[in-house]
PDB file of C-alpha atoms in Angstrom:
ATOM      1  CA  UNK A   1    -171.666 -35.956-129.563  1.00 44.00           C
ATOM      2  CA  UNK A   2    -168.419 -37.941-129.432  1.00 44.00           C
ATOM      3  CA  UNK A   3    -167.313 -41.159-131.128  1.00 38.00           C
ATOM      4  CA  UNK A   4    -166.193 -43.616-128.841  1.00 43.00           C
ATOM      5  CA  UNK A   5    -165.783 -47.162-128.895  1.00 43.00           C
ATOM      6  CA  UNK A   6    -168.686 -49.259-129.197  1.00 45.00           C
ATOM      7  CA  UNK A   7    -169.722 -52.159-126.791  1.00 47.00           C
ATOM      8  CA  UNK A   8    -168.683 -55.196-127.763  1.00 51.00           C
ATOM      9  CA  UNK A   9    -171.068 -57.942-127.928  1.00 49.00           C
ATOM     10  CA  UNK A  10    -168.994 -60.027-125.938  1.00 47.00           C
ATOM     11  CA  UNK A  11    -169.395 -57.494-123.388  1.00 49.00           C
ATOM     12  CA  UNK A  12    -173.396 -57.260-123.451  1.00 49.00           C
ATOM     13  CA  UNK A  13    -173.426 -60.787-123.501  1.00 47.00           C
ATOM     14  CA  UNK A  14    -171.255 -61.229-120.247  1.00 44.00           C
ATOM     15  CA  UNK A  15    -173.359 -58.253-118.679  1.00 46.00           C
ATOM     16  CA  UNK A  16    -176.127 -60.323-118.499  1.00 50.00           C
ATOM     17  CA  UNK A  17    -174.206 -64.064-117.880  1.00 45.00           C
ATOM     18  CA  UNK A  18    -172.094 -62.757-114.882  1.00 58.00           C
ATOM     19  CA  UNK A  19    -173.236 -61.564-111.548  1.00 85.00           C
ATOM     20  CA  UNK A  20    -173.650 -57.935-111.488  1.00 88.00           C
ATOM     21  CA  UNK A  21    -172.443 -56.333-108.944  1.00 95.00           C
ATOM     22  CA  UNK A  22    -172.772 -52.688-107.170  1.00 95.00           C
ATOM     23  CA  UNK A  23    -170.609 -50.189-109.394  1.00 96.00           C
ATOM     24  CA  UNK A  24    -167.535 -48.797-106.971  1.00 96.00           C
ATOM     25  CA  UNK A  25    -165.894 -45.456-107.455  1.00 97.00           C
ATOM     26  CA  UNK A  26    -162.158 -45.315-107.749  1.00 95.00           C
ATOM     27  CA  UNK A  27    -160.605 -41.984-106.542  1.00 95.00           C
ATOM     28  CA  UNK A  28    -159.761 -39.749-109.105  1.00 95.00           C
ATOM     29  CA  UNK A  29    -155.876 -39.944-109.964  1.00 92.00           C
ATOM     30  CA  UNK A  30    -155.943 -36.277-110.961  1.00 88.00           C
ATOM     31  CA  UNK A  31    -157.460 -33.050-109.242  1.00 83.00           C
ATOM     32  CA  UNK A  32    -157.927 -31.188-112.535  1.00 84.00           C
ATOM     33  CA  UNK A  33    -159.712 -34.269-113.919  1.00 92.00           C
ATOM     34  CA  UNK A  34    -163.811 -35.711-113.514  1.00 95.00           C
ATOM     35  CA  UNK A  35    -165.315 -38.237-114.840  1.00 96.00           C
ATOM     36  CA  UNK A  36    -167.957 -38.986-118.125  1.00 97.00           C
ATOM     37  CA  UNK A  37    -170.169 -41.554-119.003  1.00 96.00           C
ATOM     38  CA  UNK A  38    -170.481 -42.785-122.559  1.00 96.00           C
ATOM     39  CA  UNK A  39    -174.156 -43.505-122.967  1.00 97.00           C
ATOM     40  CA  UNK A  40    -174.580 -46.593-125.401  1.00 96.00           C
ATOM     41  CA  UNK A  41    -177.378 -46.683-127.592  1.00 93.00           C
ATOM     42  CA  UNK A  42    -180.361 -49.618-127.447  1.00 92.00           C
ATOM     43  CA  UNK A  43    -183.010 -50.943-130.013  1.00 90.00           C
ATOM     44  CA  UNK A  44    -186.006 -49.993-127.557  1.00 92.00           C
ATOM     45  CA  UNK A  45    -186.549 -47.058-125.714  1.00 92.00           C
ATOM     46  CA  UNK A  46    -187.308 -48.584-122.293  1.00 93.00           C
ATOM     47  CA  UNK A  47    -184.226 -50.979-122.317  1.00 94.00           C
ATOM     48  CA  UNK A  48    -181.868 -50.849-119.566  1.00 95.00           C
ATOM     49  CA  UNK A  49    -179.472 -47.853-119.448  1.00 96.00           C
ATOM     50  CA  UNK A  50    -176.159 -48.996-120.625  1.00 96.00           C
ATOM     51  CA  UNK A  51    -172.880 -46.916-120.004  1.00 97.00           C
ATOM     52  CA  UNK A  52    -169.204 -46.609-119.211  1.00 97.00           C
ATOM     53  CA  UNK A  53    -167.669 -44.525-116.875  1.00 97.00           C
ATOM     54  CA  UNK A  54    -164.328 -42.811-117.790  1.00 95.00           C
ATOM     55  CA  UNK A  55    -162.056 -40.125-115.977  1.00 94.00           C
ATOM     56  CA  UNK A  56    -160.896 -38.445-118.062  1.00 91.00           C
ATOM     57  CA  UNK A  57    -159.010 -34.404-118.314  1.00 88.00           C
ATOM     58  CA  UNK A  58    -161.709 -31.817-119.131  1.00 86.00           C
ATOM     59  CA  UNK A  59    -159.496 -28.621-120.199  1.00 80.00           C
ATOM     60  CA  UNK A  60    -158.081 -28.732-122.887  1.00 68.00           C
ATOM     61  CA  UNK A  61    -155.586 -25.630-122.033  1.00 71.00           C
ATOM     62  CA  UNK A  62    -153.993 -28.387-119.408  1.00 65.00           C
ATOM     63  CA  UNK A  63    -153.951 -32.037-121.552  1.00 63.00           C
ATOM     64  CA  UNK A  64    -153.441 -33.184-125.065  1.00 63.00           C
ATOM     65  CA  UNK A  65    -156.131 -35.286-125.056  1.00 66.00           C
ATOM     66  CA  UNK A  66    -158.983 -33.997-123.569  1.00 65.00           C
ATOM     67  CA  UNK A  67    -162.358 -35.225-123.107  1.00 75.00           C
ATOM     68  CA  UNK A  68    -164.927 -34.061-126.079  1.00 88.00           C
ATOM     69  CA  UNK A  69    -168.350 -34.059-124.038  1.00 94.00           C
ATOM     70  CA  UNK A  70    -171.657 -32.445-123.476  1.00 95.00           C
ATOM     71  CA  UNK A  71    -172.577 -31.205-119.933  1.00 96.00           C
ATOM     72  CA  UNK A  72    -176.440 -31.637-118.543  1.00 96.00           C
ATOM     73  CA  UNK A  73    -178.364 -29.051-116.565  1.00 93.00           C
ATOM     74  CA  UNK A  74    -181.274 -30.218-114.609  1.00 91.00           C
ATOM     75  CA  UNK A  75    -182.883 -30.597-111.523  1.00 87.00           C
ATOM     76  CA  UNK A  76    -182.163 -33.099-108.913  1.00 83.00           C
ATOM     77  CA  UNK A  77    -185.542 -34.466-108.724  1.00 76.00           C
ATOM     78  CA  UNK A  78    -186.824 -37.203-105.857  1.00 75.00           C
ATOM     79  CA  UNK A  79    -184.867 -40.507-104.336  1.00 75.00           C
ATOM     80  CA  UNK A  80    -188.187 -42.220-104.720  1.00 78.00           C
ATOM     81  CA  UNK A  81    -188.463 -44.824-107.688  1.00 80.00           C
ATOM     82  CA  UNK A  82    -184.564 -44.977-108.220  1.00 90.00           C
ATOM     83  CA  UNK A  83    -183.519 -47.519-110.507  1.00 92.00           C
ATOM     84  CA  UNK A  84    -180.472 -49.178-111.692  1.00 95.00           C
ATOM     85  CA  UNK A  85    -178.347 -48.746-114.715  1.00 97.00           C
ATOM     86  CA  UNK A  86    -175.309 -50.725-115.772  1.00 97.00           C
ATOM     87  CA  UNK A  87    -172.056 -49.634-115.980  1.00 97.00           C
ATOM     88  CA  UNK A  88    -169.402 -51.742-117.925  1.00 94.00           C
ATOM     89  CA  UNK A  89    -169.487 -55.643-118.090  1.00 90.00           C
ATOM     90  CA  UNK A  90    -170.785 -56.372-114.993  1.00 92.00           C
ATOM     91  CA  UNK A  91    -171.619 -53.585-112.455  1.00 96.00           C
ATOM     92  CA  UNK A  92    -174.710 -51.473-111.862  1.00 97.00           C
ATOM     93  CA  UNK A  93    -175.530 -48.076-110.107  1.00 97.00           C
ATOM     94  CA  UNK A  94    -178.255 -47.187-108.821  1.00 95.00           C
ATOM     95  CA  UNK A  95    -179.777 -43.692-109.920  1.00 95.00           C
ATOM     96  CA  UNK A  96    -182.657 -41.270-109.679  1.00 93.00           C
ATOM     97  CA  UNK A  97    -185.466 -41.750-111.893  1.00 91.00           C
ATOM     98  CA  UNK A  98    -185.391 -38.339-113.706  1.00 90.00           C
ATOM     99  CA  UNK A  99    -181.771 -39.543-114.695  1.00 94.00           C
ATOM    100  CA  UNK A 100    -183.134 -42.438-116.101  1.00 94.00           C
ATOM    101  CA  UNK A 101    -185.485 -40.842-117.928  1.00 92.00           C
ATOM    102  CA  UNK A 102    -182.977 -38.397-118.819  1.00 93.00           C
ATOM    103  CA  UNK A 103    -180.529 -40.868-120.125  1.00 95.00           C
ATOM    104  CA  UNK A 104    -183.414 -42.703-122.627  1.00 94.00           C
ATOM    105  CA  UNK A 105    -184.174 -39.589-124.342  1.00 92.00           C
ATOM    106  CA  UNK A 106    -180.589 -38.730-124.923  1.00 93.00           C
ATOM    107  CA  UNK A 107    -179.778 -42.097-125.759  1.00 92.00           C
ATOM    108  CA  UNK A 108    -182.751 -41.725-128.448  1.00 86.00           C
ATOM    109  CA  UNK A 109    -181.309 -39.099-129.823  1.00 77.00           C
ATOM    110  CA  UNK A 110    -177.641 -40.524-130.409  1.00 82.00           C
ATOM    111  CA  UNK A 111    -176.835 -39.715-133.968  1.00 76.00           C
ATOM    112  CA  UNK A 112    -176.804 -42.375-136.356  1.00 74.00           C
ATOM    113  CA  UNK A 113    -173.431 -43.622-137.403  1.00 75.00           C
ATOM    114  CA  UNK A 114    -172.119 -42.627-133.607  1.00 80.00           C
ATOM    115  CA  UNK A 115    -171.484 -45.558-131.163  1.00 86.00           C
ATOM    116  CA  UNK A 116    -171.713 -43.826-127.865  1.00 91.00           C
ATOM    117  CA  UNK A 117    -172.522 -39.929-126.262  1.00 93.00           C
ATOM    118  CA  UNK A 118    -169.537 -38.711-123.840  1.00 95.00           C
ATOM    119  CA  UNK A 119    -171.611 -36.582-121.127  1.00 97.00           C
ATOM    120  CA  UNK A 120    -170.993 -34.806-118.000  1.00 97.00           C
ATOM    121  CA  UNK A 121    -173.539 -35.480-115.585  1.00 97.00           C
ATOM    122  CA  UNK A 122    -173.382 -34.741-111.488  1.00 95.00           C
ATOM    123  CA  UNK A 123    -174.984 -37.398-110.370  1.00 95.00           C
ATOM    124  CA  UNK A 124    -173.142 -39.938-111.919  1.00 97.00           C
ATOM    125  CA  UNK A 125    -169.807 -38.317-112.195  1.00 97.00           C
ATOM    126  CA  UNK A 126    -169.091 -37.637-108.948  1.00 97.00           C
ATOM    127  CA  UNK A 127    -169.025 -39.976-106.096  1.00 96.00           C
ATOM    128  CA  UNK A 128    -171.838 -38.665-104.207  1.00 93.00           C
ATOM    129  CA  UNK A 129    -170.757 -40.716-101.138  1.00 94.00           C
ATOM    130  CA  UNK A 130    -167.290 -38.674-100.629  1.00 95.00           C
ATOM    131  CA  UNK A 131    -167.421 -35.586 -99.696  1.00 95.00           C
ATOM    132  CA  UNK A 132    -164.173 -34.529-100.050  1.00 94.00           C
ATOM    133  CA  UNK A 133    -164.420 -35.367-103.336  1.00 95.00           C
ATOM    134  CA  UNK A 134    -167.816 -33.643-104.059  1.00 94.00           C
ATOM    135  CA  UNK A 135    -166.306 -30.756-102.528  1.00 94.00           C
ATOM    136  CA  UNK A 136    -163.495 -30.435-105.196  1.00 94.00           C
ATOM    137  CA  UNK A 137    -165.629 -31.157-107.621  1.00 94.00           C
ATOM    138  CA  UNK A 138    -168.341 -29.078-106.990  1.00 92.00           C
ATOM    139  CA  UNK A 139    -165.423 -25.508-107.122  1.00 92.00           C
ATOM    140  CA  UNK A 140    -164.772 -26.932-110.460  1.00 92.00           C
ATOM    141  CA  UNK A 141    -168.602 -26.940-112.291  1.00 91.00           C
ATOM    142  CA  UNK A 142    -168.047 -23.425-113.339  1.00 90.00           C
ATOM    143  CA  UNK A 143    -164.990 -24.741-115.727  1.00 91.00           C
ATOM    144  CA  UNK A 144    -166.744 -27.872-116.304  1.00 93.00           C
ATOM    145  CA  UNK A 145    -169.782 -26.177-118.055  1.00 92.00           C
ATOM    146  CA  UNK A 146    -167.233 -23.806-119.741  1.00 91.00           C
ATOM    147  CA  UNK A 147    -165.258 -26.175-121.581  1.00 91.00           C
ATOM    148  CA  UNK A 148    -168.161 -28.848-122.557  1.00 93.00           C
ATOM    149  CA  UNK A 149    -169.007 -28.793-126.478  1.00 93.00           C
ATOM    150  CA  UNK A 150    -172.437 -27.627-124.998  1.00 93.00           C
ATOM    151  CA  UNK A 151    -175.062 -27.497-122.607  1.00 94.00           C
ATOM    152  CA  UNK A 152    -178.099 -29.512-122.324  1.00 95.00           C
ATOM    153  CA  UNK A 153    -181.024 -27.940-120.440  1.00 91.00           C
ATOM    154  CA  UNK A 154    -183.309 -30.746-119.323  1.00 91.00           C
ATOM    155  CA  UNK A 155    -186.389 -29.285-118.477  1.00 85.00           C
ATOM    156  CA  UNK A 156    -188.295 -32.323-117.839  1.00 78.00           C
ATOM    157  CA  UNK A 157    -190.681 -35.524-120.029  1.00 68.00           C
ATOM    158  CA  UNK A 158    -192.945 -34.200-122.667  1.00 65.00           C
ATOM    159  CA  UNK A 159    -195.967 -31.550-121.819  1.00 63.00           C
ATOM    160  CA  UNK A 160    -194.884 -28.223-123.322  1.00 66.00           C
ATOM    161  CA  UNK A 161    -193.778 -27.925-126.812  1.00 66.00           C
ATOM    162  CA  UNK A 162    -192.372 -24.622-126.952  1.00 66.00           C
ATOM    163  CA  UNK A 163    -191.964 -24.516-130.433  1.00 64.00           C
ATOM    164  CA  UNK A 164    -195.989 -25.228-131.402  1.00 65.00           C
ATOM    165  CA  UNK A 165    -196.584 -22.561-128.774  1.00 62.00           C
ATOM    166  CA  UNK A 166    -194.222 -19.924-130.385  1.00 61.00           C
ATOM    167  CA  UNK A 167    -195.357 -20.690-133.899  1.00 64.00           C
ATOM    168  CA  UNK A 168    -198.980 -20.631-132.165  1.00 59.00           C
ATOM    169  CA  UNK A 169    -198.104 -17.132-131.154  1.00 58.00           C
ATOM    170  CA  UNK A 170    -195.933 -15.397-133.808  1.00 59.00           C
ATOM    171  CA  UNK A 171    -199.294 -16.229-136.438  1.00 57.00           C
ATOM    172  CA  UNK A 172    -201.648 -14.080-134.195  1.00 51.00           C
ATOM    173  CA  UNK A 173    -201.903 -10.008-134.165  1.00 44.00           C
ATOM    174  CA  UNK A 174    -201.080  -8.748-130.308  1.00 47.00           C
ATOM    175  CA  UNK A 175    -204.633  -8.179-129.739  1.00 46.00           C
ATOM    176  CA  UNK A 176    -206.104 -11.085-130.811  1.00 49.00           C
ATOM    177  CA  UNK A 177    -203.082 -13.220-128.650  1.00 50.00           C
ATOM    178  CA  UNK A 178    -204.336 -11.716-125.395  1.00 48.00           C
ATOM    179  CA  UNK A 179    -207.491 -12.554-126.359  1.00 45.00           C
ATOM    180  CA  UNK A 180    -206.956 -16.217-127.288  1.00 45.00           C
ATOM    181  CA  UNK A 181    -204.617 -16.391-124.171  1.00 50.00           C
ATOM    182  CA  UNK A 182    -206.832 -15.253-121.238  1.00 46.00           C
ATOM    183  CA  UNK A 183    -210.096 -17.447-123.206  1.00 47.00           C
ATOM    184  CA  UNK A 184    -211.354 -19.782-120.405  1.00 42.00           C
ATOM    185  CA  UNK A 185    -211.557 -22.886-122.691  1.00 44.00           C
ATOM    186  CA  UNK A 186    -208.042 -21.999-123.749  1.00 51.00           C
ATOM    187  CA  UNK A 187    -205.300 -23.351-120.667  1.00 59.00           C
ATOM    188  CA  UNK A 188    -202.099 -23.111-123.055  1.00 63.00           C
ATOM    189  CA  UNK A 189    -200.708 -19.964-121.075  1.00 66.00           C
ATOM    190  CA  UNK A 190    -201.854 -21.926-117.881  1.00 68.00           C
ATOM    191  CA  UNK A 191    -199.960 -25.027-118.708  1.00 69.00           C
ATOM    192  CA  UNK A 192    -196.977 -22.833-119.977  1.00 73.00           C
ATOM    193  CA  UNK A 193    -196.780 -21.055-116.668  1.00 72.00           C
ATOM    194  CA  UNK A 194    -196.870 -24.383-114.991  1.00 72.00           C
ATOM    195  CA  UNK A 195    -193.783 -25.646-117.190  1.00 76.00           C
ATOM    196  CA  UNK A 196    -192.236 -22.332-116.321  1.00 77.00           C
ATOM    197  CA  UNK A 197    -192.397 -21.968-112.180  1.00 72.00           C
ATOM    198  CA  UNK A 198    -191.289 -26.005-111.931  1.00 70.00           C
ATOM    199  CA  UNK A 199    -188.328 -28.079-112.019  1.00 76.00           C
ATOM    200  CA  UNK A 200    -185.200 -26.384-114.376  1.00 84.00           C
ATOM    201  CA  UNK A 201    -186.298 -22.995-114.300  1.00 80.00           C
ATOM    202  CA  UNK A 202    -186.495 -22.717-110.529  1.00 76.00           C
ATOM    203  CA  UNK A 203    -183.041 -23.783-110.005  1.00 76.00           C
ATOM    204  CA  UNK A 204    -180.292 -21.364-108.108  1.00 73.00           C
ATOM    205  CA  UNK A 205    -177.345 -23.100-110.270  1.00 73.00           C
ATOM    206  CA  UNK A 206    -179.082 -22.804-113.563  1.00 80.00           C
ATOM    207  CA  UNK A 207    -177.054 -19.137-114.019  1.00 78.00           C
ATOM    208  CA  UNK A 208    -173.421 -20.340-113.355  1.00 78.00           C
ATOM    209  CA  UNK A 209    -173.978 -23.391-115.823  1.00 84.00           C
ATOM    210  CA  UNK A 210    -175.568 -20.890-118.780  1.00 84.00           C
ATOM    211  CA  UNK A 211    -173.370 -18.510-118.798  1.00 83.00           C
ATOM    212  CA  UNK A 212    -170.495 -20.496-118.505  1.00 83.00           C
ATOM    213  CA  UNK A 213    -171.929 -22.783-121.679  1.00 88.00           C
ATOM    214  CA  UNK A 214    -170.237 -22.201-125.173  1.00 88.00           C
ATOM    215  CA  UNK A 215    -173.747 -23.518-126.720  1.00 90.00           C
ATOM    216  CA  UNK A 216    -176.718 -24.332-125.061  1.00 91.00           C
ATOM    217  CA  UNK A 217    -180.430 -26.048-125.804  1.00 91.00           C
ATOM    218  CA  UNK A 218    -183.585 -26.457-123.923  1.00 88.00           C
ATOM    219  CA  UNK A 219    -184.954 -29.747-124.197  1.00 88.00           C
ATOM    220  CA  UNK A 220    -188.236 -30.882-123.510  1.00 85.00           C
ATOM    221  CA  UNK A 221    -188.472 -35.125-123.934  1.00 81.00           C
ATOM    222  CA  UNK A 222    -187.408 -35.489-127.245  1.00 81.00           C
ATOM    223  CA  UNK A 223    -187.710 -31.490-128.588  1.00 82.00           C
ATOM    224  CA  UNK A 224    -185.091 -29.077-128.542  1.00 85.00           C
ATOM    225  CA  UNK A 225    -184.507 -25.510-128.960  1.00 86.00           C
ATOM    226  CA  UNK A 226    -181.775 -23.457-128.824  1.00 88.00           C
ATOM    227  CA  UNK A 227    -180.733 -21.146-126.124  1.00 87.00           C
ATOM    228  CA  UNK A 228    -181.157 -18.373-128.532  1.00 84.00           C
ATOM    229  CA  UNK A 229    -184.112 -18.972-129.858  1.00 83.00           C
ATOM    230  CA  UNK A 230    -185.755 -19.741-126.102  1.00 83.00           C
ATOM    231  CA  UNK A 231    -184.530 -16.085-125.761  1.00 82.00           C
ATOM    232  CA  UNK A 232    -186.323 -14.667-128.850  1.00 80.00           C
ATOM    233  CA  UNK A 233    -189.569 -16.368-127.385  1.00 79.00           C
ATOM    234  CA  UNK A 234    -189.637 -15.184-124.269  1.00 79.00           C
ATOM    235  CA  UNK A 235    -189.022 -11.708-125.335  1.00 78.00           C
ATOM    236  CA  UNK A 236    -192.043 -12.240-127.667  1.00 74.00           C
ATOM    237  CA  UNK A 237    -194.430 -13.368-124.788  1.00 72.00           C
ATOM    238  CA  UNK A 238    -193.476 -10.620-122.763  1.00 71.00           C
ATOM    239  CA  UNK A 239    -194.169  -7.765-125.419  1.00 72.00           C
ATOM    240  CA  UNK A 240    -197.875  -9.585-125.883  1.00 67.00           C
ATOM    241  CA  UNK A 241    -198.922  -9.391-121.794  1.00 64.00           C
ATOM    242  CA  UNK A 242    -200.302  -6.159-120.204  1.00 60.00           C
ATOM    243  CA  UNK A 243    -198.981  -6.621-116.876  1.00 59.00           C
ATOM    244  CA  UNK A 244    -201.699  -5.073-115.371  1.00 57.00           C
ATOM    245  CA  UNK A 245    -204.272  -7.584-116.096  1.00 56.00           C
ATOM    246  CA  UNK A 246    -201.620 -10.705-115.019  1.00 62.00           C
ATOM    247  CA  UNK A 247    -201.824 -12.053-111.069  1.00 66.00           C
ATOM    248  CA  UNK A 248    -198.727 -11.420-109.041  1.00 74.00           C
ATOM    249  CA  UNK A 249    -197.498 -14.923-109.989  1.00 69.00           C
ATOM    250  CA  UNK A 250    -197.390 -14.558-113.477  1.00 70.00           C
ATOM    251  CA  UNK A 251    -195.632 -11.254-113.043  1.00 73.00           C
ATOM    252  CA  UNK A 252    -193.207 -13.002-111.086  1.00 76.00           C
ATOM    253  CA  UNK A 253    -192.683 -15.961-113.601  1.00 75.00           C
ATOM    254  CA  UNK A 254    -192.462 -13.588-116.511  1.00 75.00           C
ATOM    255  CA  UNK A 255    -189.913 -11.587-115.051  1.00 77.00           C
ATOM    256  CA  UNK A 256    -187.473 -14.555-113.360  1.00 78.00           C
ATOM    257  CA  UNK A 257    -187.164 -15.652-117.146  1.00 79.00           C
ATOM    258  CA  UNK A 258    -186.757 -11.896-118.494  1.00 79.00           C
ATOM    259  CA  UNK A 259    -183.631 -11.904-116.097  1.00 80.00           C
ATOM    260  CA  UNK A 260    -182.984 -15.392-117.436  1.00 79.00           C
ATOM    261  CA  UNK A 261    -182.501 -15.244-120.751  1.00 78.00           C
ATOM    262  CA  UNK A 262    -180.825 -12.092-120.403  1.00 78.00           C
ATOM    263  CA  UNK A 263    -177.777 -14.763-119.817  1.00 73.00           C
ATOM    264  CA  UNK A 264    -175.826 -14.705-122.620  1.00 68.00           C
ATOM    265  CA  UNK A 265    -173.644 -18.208-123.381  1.00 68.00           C
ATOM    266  CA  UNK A 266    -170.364 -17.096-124.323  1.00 62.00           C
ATOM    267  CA  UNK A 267    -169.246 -17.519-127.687  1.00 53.00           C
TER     268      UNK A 267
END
C-alpha cells in the first residue's frame, strides 16, 4: 500500500456540484511509463468508487521516483452490468462490474492511517480504445508485474474460504478425509472444484504475472492467503486423493493447479 495524498473535501464536494463528465485518456508522455489509480477509501462499502489516475515511471532501475504500487491479476469477466466510477473532481469511467467489485473490497481493506492504494490494473490503466497503445503496453506486463510491491490474485466475491477448508483438512487423518470428502451430504470438495475450474485459475496469463511477482496473495472477497501458503494446500489436497477413484475432471483440475503452484514468485 502507498501513501498518497488524500482527497480533499473541496474536491468531493465539487465531484458531486459540477457536471461530470466522461473521463478522457491523455497519451502517455513516456514509453517506459503506465499509468495507476489511487483508490480512495469511503465510509460504506457500496459507495461510489472514487480514484485518481496518475502516469507515472514503473522501474525503478530507469527513474528516481518511481511509482510504489500493487499489480491485480484477474479475469476479465462480462461487459454486462458495467458501471461507472469517478475519476478526479469531475469525470467518470465507465467499468466492468467485477472491477467494481474488485475495487470495494480493496478499498475495504485500505490500511488505517493510509489515505489512498496506488494499483496497477489493465482495465483502467490502459486506454482500451487505442490500440497502439494497448499494444505497447501489453509487451510491457511482464516488467509491470515484476517490479510491483506485489501481486494480488483476485479470484472472485466470497464462496470458498480456503483457509476453513485447509484447517478443515489438516485436523483429519488421510483416511478419514477421503471419507468425509466423497460423503454425499458433504459438497465442500464439490464447491472447491467449482472455485477451482472458474474464473482466475483458468486464465492463460495467470503464469507470466506469478512468476514475474516479487510477492503474491490469493484473495477471495475480503480473505487472503499467501502465494505460499496456497502452495502448501494444494500439495496437501493432492497427497489426500486416490486418483483412481476421482472423474477425469477432477484429475484434470488437480493437476492444472499441481503445475500451478509449482510457479515460484521470485524473491
Amino acid at each position: 500500500m502507498t501513501i498518497a495524498t488524500a482527497l480533499p473535501r473541496q474536491r468531493r464536494r465539487a465531484c458531486d456540484m459540477t457536471a461530470v463528465q466522461d473521463y478522457q485518456y491523455q497519451p502517455l508522455a513516456n514509453d517506459g511509463n503506465t499509468r495507476f489509480i489511487q483508490l480512495y477509501p469511503a465510509a460504506h462499502f457500496e459507495d461510489p468508487i472514487r480514484v485518481d489516475i496518475v502516469e507515472r515511471a514503473y522501474d525503478a532501475s530507469k527513474t528516481q521516483d518511481p511509482a510504489s504500487y500493487e499489480a491485480l491479476s484477474y479475469a476479465w469477466g462480462s461487459d454486462e452490468d458495467s458501471a461507472y466510477i469517478f475519476v478526479g473532481a469531475n469525470s467518470r469511467l465507465r467499468v466492468r462490474h467485477n472491477v467494481i467489485q474488485i475495487l470495494r473490497y480493496l478499498r475495504d481493506g485500505i490500511t488505517p492511517g493510509c489515505t489512498a492504494r496506488t494499483l496497477w490494473i489493465d482495465a483502467i490503466c490502459i486506454n482500451q480504445a487505442d490500440d497502439e497503445e494497448k499494444g505497447k503496453q501489453v509487451t510491457m506486463m511482464g516488467n509491470i508485474y515484476a517490479c510491483a510491491t506485489s501481486v494480488l490474485i483476485w479470484t472472485g466475491e466470497p464462496g470458498c474460504d480456503l483457509q476453513a477448508l485447509q484447517r478443515s483438512f489438516e485436523g483429519q487423518e488421510k483416511e478419514k478425509t477421503l471419507l468425509w470428502i466423497w460423503t454425499p451430504a458433504n459438497n465442500e470438495i464439490l464447491r472447491l472444484m467449482q472455485f477451482f475450474a472458474t474464473g482466475w485459475f483458468t486464465r492463460r496469463w495467470v503464469v507470466q504475472e506469478i512468476m514475474h511477482a516479487r510477492e503474491a496473495y490469493i484473495i477471495t472477497g475480503s480473505d487472503t492467503m499467501q502465494w505460499q501458503q496456497f502452495r502448501v494446500f494444494v500439495k496437501h489436497l493432492e497427497s489426500m486423493f486416490s486418483y483412481e477413484v476421482l472423474t477425469p475432471h477432477v484429475t484434470a483440475i488437480l493437476q492444472h493447479l499441481s503445475n500451478l503452484t509449482a510457479l515460484k514468485p521470485k524473491i
